[in-house]
Each structure stands twice: as C-alpha cells, then as structure tokens.
Short mmCIF file of C-alpha atoms and ligand atoms in Angstrom, two decimals:
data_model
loop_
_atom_site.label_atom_id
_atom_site.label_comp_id
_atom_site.label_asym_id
_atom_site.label_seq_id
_atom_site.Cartn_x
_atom_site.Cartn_y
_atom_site.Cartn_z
CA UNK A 3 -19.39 -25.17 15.46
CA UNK A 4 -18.96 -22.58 18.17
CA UNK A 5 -15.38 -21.03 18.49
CA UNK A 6 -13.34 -22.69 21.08
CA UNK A 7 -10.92 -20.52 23.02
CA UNK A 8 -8.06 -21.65 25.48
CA UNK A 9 -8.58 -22.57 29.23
CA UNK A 10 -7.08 -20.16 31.96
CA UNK A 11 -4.55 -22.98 32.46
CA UNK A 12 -3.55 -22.81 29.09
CA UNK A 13 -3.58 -19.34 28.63
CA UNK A 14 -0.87 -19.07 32.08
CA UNK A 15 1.27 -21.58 30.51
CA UNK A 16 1.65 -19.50 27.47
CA UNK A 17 2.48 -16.43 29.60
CA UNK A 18 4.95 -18.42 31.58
CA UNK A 19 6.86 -19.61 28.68
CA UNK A 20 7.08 -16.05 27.15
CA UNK A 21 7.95 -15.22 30.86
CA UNK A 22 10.94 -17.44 30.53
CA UNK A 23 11.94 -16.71 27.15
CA UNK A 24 12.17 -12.82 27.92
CA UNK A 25 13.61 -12.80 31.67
CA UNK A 26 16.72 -14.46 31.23
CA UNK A 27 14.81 -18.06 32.11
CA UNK A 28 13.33 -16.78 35.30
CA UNK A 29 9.75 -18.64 36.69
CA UNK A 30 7.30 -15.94 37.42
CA UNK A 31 6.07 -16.18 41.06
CA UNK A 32 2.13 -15.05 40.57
CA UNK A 33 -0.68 -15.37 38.34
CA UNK A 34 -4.17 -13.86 38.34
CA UNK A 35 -6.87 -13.98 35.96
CA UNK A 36 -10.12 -11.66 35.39
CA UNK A 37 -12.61 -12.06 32.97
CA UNK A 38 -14.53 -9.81 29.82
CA UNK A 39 -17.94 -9.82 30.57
CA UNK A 40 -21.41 -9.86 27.65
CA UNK A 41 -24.25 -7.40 29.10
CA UNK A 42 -27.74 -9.20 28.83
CA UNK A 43 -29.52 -6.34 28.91
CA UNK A 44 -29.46 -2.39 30.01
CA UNK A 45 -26.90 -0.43 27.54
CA UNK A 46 -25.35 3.20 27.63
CA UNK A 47 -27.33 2.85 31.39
CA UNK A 48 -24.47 2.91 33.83
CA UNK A 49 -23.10 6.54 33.08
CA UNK A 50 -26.56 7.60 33.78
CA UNK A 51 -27.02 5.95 37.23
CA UNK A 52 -29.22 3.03 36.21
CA UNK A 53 -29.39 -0.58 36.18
CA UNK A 54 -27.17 -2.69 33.94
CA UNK A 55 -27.44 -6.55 33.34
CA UNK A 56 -24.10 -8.14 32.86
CA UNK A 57 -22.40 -11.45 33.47
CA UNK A 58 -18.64 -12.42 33.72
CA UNK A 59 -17.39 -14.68 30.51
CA UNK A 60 -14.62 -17.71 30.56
CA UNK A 61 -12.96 -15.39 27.90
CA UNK A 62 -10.23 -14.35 30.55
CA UNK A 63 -7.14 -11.47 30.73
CA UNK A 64 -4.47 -13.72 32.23
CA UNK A 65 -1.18 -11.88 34.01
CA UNK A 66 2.23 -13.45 35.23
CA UNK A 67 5.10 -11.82 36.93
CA UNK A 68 7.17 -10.93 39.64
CA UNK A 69 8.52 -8.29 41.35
CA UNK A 70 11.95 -6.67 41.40
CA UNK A 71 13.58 -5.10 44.06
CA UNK A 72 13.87 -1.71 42.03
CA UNK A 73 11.43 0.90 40.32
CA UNK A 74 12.12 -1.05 36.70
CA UNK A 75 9.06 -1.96 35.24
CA UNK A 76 8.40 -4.38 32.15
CA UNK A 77 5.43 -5.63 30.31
CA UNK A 78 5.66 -7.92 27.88
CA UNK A 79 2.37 -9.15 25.60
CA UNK A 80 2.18 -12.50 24.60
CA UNK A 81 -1.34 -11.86 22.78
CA UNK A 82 -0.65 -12.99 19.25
CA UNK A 83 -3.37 -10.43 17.86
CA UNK A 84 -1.50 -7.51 19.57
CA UNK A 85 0.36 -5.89 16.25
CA UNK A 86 2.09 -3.04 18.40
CA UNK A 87 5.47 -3.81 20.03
CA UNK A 88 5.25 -6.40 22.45
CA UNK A 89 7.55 -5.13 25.02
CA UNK A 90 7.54 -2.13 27.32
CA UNK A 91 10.02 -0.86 29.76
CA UNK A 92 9.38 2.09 32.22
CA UNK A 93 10.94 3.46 35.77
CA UNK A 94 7.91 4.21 38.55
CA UNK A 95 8.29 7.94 38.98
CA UNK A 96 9.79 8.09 43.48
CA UNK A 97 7.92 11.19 44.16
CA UNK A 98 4.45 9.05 42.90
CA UNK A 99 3.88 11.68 39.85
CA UNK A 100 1.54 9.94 36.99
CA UNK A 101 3.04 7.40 34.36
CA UNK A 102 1.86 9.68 31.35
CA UNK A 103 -0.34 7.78 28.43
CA UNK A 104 1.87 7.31 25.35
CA UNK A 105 2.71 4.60 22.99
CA UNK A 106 1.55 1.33 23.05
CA UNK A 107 -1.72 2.08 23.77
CA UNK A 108 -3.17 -1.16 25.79
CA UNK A 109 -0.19 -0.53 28.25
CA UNK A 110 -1.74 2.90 29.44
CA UNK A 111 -4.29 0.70 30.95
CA UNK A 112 -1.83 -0.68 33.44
CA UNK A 113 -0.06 2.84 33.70
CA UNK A 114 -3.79 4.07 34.71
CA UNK A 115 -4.15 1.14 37.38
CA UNK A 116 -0.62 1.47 38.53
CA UNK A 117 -1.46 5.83 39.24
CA UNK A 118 -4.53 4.91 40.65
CA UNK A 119 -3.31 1.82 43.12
CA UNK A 120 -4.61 2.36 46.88
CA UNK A 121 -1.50 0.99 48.49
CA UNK A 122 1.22 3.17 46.69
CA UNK A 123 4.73 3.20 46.21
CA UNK A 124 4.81 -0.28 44.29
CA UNK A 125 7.93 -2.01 43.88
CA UNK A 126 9.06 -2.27 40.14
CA UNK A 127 7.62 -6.21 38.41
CA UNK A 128 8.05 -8.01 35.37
CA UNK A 129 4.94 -9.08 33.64
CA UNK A 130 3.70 -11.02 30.96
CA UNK A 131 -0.04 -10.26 29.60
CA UNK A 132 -2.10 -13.26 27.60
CA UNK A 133 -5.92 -12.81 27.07
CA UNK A 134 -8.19 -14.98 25.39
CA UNK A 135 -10.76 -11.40 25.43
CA UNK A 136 -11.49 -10.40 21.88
CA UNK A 137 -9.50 -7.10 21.35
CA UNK A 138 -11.83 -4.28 20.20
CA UNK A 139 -15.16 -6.54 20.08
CA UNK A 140 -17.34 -4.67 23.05
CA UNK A 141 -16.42 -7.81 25.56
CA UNK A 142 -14.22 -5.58 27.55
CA UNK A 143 -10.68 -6.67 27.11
CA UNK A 144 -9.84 -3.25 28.75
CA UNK A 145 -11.66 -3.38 32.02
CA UNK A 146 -10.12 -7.26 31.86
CA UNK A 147 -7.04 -5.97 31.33
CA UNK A 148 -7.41 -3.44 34.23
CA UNK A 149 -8.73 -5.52 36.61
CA UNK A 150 -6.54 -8.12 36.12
CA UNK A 151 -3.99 -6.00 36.41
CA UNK A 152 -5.24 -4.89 39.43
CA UNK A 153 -5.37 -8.03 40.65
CA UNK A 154 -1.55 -8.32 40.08
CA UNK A 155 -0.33 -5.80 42.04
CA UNK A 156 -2.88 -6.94 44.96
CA UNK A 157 -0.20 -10.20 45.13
CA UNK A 158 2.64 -7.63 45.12
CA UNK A 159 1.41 -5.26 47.36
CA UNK A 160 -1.72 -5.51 49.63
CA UNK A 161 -4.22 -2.44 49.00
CA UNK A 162 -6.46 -1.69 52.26
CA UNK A 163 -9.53 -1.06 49.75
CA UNK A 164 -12.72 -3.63 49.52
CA UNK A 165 -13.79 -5.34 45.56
CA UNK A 166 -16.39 -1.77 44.86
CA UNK A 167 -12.88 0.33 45.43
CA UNK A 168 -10.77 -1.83 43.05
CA UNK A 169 -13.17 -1.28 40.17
CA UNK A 170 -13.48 2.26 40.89
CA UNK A 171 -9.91 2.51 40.77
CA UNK A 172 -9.57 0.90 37.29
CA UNK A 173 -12.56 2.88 35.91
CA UNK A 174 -10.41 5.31 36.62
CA UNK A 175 -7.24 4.15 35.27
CA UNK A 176 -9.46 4.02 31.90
CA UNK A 177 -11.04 7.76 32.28
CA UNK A 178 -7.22 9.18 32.78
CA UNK A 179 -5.30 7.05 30.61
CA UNK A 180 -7.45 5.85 28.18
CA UNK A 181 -9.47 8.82 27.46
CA UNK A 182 -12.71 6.80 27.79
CA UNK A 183 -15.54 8.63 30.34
CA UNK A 184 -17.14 5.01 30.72
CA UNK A 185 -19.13 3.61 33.19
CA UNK A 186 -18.82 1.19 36.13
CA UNK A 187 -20.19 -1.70 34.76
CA UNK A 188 -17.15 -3.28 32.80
CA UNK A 189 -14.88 -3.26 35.78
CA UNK A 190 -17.60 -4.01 38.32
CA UNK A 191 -18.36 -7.35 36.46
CA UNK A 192 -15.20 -8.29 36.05
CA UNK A 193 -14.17 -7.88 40.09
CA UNK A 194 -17.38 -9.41 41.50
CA UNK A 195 -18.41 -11.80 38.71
CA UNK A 196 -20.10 -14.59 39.99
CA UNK A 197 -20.17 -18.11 38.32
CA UNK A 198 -23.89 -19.21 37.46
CA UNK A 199 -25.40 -16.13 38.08
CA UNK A 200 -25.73 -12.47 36.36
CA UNK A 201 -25.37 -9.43 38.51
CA UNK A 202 -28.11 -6.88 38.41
CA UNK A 203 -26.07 -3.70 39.18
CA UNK A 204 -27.71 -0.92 40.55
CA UNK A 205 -25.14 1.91 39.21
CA UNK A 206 -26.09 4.59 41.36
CA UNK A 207 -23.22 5.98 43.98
CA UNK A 208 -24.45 2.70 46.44
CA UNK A 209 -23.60 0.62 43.20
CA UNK A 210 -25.59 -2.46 44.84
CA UNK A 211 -25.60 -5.71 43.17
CA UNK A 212 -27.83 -8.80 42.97
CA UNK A 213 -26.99 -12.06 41.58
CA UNK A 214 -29.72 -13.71 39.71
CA UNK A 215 -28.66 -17.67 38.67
CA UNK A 216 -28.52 -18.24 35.14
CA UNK A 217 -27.04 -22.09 34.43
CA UNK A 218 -30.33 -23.66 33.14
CA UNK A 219 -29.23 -26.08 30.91
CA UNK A 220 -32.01 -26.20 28.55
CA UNK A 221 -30.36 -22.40 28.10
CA UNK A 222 -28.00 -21.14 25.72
CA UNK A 223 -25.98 -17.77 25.82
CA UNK A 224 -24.12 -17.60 22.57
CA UNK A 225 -21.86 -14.34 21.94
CA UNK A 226 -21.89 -13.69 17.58
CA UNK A 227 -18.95 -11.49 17.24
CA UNK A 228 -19.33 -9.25 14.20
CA UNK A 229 -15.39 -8.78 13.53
CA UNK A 230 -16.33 -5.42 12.95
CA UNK A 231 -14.41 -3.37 15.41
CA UNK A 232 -15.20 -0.33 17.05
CA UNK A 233 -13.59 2.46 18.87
CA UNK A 234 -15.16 3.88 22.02
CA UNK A 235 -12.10 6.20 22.42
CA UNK A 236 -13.40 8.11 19.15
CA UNK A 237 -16.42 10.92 19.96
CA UNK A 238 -19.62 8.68 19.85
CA UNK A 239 -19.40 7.25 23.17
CA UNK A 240 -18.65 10.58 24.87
CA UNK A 241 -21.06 12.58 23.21
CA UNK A 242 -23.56 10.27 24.26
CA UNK A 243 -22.58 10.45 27.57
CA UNK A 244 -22.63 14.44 26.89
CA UNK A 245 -26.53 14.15 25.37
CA UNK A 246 -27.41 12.41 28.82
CA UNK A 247 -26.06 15.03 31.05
CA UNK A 248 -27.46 17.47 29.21
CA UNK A 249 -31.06 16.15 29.06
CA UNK A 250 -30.65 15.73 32.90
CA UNK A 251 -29.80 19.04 33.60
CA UNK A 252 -32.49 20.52 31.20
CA UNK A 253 -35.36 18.24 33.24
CA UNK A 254 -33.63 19.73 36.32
CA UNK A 255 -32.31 15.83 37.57
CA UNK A 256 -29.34 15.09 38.43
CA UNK A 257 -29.18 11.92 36.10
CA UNK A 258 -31.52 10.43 33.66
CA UNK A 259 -32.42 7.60 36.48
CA UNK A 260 -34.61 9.96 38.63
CA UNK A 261 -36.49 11.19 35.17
CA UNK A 262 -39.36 9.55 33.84
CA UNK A 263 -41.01 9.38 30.61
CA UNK A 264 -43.93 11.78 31.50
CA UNK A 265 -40.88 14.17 33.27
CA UNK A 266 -39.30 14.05 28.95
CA UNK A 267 -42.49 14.16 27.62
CA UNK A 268 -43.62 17.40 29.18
CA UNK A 269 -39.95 18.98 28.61
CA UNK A 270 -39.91 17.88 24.85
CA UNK A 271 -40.17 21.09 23.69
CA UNK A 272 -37.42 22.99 25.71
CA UNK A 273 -34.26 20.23 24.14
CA UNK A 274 -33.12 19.38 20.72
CA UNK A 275 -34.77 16.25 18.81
CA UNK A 276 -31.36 14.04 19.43
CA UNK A 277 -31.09 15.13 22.81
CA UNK A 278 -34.79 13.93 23.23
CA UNK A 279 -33.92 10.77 21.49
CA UNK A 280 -31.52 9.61 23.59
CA UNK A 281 -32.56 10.51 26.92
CA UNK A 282 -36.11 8.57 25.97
CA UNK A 283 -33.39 5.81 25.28
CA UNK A 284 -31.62 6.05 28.77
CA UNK A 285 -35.08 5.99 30.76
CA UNK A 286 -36.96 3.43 28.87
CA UNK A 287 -33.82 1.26 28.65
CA UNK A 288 -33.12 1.53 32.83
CA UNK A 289 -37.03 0.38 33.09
CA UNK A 290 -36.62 -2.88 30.83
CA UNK A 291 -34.09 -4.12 32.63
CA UNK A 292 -35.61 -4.32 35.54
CA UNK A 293 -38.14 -5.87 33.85
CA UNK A 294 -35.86 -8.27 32.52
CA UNK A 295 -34.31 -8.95 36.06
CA UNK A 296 -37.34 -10.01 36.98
CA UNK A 297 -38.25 -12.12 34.33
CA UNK A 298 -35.00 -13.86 34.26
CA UNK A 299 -35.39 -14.52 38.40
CA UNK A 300 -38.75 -16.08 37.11
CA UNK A 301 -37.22 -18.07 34.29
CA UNK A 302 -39.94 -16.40 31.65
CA UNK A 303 -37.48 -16.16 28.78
CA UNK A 304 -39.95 -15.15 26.41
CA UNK A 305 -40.41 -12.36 27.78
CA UNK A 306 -36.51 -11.69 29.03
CA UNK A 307 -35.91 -12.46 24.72
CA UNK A 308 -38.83 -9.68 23.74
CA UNK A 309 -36.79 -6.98 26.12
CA UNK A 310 -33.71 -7.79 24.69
CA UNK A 311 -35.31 -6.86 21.01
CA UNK A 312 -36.51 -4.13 22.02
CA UNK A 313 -33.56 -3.06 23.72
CA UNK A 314 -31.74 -3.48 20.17
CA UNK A 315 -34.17 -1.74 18.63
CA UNK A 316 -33.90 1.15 20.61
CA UNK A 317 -30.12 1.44 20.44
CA UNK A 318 -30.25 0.89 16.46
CA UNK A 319 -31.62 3.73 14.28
CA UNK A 320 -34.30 4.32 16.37
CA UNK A 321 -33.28 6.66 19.66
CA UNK A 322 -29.74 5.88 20.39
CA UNK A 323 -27.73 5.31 17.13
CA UNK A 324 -25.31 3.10 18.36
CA UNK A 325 -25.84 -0.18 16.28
CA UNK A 326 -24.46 -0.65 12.90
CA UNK A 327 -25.50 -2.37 9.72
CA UNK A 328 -23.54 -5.92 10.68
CA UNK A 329 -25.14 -5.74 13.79
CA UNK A 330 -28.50 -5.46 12.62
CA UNK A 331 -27.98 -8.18 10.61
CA UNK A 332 -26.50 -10.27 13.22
CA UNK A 333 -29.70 -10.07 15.51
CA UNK A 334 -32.06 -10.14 12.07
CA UNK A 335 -30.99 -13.51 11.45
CA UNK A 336 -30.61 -14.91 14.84
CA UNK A 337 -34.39 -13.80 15.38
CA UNK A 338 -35.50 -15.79 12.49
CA UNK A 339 -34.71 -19.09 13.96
CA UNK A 340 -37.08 -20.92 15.92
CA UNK A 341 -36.04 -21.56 19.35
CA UNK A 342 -34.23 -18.33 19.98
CA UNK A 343 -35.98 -16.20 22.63
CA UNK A 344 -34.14 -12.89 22.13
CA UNK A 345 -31.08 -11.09 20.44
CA UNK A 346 -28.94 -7.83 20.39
CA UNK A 347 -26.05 -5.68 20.36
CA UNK A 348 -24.11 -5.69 23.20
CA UNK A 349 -21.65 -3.02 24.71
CA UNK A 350 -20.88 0.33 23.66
CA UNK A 351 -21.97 -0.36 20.03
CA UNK A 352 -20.60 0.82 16.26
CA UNK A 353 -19.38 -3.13 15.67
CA UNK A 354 -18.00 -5.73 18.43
CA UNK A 355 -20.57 -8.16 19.06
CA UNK A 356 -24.19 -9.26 19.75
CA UNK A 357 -25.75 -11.85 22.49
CA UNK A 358 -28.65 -13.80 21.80
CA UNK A 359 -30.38 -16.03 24.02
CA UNK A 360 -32.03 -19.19 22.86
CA UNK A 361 -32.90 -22.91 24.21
CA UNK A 362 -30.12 -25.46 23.99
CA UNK A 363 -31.47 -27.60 20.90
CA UNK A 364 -31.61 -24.58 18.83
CA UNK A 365 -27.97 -24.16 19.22
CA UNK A 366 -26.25 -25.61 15.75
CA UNK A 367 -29.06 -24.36 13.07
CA UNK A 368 -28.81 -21.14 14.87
CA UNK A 369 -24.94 -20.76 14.13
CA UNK A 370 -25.93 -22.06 10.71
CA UNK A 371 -28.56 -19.95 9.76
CA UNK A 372 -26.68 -16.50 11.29
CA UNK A 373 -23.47 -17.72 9.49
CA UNK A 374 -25.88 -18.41 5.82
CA UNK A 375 -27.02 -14.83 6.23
CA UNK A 376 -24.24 -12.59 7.35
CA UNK A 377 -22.89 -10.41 5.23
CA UNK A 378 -18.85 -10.83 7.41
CA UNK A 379 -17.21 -13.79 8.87
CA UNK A 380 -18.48 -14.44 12.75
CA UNK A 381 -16.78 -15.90 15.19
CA UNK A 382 -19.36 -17.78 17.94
CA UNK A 383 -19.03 -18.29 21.71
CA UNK A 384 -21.24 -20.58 23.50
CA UNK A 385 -20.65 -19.24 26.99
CA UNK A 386 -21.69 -19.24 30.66
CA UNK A 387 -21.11 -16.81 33.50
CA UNK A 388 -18.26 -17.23 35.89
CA UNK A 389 -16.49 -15.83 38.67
CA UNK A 390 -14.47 -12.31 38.93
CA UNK A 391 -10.72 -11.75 39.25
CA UNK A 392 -9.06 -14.10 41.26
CA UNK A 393 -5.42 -15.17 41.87
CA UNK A 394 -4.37 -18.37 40.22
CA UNK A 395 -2.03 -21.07 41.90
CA UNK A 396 0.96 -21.51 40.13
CA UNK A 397 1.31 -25.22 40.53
C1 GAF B 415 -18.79 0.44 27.37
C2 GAF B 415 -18.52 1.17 28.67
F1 GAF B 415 -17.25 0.92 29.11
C3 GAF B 415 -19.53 0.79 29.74
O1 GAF B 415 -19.33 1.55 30.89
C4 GAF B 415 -20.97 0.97 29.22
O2 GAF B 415 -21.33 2.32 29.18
C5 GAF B 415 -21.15 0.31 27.86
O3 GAF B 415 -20.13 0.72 26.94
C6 GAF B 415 -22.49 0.63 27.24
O4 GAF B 415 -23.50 0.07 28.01
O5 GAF B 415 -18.60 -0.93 27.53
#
C-alpha cells in the first residue's frame, strides 16, 4: 500500500537517456547520488546550536554529466514534476565572480554550490538532474540537490576539503542563492548518512556526530506526506530563526543551547510572549532529543514514540507554530492505531510531511486508518536509513 519510488539504478538510467537525447547522443562519463533525509526527532534545533535526530532516506537526487573543455555550462532536469523550463545554459564567470540567483529557481542551488566549490576554477559540464526526493515536502530535495551536486563536481575536479566542509559549503550555496538562513542538518545528513543507523548531530561549531543503529525489523519508519507544500523561502522560517537569536541575546547566551529553562523562566518578563514561546520550544526540544538518542540506543520505543508527540505538540499551536491543520491530522490519526509508538511533523513545517514510528505488523491498518481519516490524498513511504552521497559506477 506504501508508495513505491524508483531505485538509484533506475533513476541514472533515466538521466542517461535524457543525457543522450539532449547532447547530441553523447554517454555521460559520471554519476553520483545523495539522498533527502526524515528527522526523527529535534526540529528548528540546528540554527540554535543543538542536537538534531536525522537519518538519510533511499529517496535519492541522482546527477549525470560530463565535462567540457570550455566555461559552457548546461543543466538539464529530467524530474517530470519540475513545471519550470527544463533546460539551463550559463558561461562560468573567468575572474570567479558569483553566478547570480535568477530564473529557474532549483538551478540557483547548483549556482550556490558551484560559487561556493573549494577547488575553484571548474571546467564548464553538461548535466542531467533526476530525483526521486519529493519537491517541496520538508524531505530536503534542496540540500539533495546540493550535495549531490557537490558530489558532481568532486568527480570533475578534486576539492582538498574533508565531508563537514562539503556540507558547509552547500549550506551555503542555499543561504546565498536560495535565500534560506537554514541550518546544518539537511546537508550534514545527506554527506555523512549512514545506512542502518541515525546520526545524532551535535550542531554546535564541532558539529560531532554519532550513529545510533536503527534496522530492527520488528520496526517500521513510514514517511505520510501531506501533499500540502510549504515554502521555507517565505518569512516563517527566518523569523523563527530571528525569535531565537533574539531570546539568546536577551538571556545574555550566545545561542538557545547554553540556556536553560530556569535561565527563560527567570527572564520571562524582560521578552515578548512569542519570543518566550519559542525559545521554551528551542530548549525543551534540544533536551528531548537527547532523551530520545538515548532511548533509541536502548531500543525503548515507547518512550522514543512519547518524545516524538510531544515534540509535535510543541511545534503545533502550542510554542512554535509551525504545524498546520493536515499535519495535525496526519499524526491524530496515526496515533490512534494500536501498534504505533510515536508520530509527527517533520522538517521546517507549514505542510510537507510527517514520520511516525510503529512496529512492523501495524504497518497496513496504519496506512488504512491515516488514509480513512485524512482530510487530502497521502502519499506513504516505508523507509530505512542509508548511506550519504556517493559516486555511482556507470556500468
Ligand atoms: C529545514 C532547514 F533546512 C533545517 O536546517 C532545519 O532547521 C529544519 O528546517 C527544521 O528543523 O529543513
């Protein structure tokens, strides 16, 4: 019942036969891949130095190409969703001056990666893009996009830098040409992804990660994607990120990670209601998911299930006001089924989709019942966690 979506191998030989049909029947010489990612637990956390609970999904950003032996540059989409003109053509300024953002917007993402590249000049490439990533539904097909991306120009041109730089670099590429001031924690999952496991990333400047295993069978991680689609380029996201900074600086901190609840509690008076709201949000939310780390390295979903609740909670109406009303009902009804230990939004929020966690023979009246009650039309992913970018052999 759950959606299926196509293999890495199938998604390359699409992008190889639109690489054909465009460039004159040419075989591209490379192919990379790197994955969206679902956060478990520990939202609107990163930009505020704390802990963040994602894993890497089999829903992949898939790039073929080659390069040229001049500054020419084309990009061609063979994503069938895309609705924007499928080709671009650009010249790589010589004196290394920035590709300015413009029109369509998803290939600003690879002008950002391409400005912020640690091995400039780059030769000029053809390129074909193919992503199985839902566009728009919080399972970052930008930071996919990105790092893939990334990954492409790695096979054209060694960089010098280590996996922490390359996802700097394409956070980056999103803050200048994308216009989003997002955190580390899309990128960073889709560089160092590991299969089986979630990473626990610790999104202070060290940006340390642990890998926890998650690939108990008796275990299901199903992604309910509200086809409601949001847009973090509009104000919410950065405001929020605004609120955080600003509750920070009025507790005297230079993030909301070194504040705790007694620290908001005793400044409550000197800050706005909302400002109080979300910062109580940040701290509380950086605390669960440690708790849920820990819990998940112990196997106690029960408990992993009642943080992920109240994570939701906490992000709906109550503090952070980043859930919406097909949300709500997404995790409502997965939380009425027996067998599902926990559900919520995941990502930056205002649509995209939830992730619920639940034991494996629950699976089918769980799709059943969430599909019975919602008010949309969902589209389900039964997935697992698996590994970061990664070049692709062509044979
Ligand atoms: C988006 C951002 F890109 C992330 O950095 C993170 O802040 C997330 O929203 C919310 O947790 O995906």
């Amino acid at each position: 019942m759950a959606c299926s979506y196509p293999s890495v191998s199938e998604l390359v030989t699409d992008a190889r036969s639109v690489y054909r049909q465009v460039f004159e029947n040419e075989a591209p010489l490379v192919a990379v891949c790197a994955p969206g990612r679902v956060n478990l637990i520990g939202e609107h956390t990163d930009y505020n130095q704390g802990f963040v609970l994602p894993m890497a999904l089999p829903l992949v950003t898939v790039v073929v190409g080659s390069k040229t032996s001049d500054r020419e540059v084309s990009l061609v989409t063979a994503n069938k969703d895309v609705d924007e003109p499928v080709r671009v053509d650009f010249t790589l300024p010589s004196d290394g001056s920035p590709l300015p953002p413009g029109s369509p917007s998803w290939a600003n993402y690879v002008k950002g990666v391409i400005q912020h590249y640690r091995a400039p000049p780059l030769p000029g490439f053809r390129a074909v893009i193919a992503s199985s990533v839902p566009l728009g539904g919080g399972l970052s097909s930008s930071a996919s996009l990105e790092v893939a991306f990334y990954t492409f120009l790695q096979q054209l041109k060694p960089d010098d830098g280590d996996d922490v730089s390359k996802a700097l670099s394409c956070q980056k590429a999103e803050h200048t040409h994308a216009g989003v001031p997002c955190g580390i924690m899309d990128q960073f999952v889709s560089v160092l992804g590991k299969e089986g496991h979630a990473l626990l990333i610790d999104c202070r400047w060290s940006l340390e990660a642990t890998s926890i295993p998650l690939a108990d069978p008796h275990l299901v991680i199903l992604i309910t994607n509200s086809n409601v689609k949001h847009a973090l380029t509009g104000s919410e996201y950065p405001t929020r990120r605004r609120q955080c900074e600003e509750a920070a600086s009025i507790l005297g901190k230079d993030s909301l990670r070194d504040a705790t609840m007694k620290d908001l509690e005793e400044a409550k008076n000197k800050m706005e209601d909302v400002t109080y709201q979300r910062a109580r949000h940040v701290i509380q939310e950086i605390e669960r998911t440690a708790q849920a780390a820990e819990s998940l390295k112990k196997g106690d979903y029960v408990k992993f299930g009642k943080l992920m609740v109240e994570s939701h909670n906490s992000l709906r109406y109550d503090l952070y006001e980043v859930s919406c009303k097909e949300l709500d009902e997404l995790v409502s009804a997965a939380m009425e089924v027996d067998g599902v230990y926990g559900s919520r939004m995941t990502g930056g929020g205002f649509g995209g989709c939830t992730v619920t966690l639940l034991q494996a023979s629950a699976i089918n009246k769980t799709i059943q019942h969430i599909k019975e009650q919602y008010s949309g039309t969902p589209t389900f992913y039964v997935t697992t966690p698996t590994q970061g970018a990664r070049p692709l052999s062509m044979s």
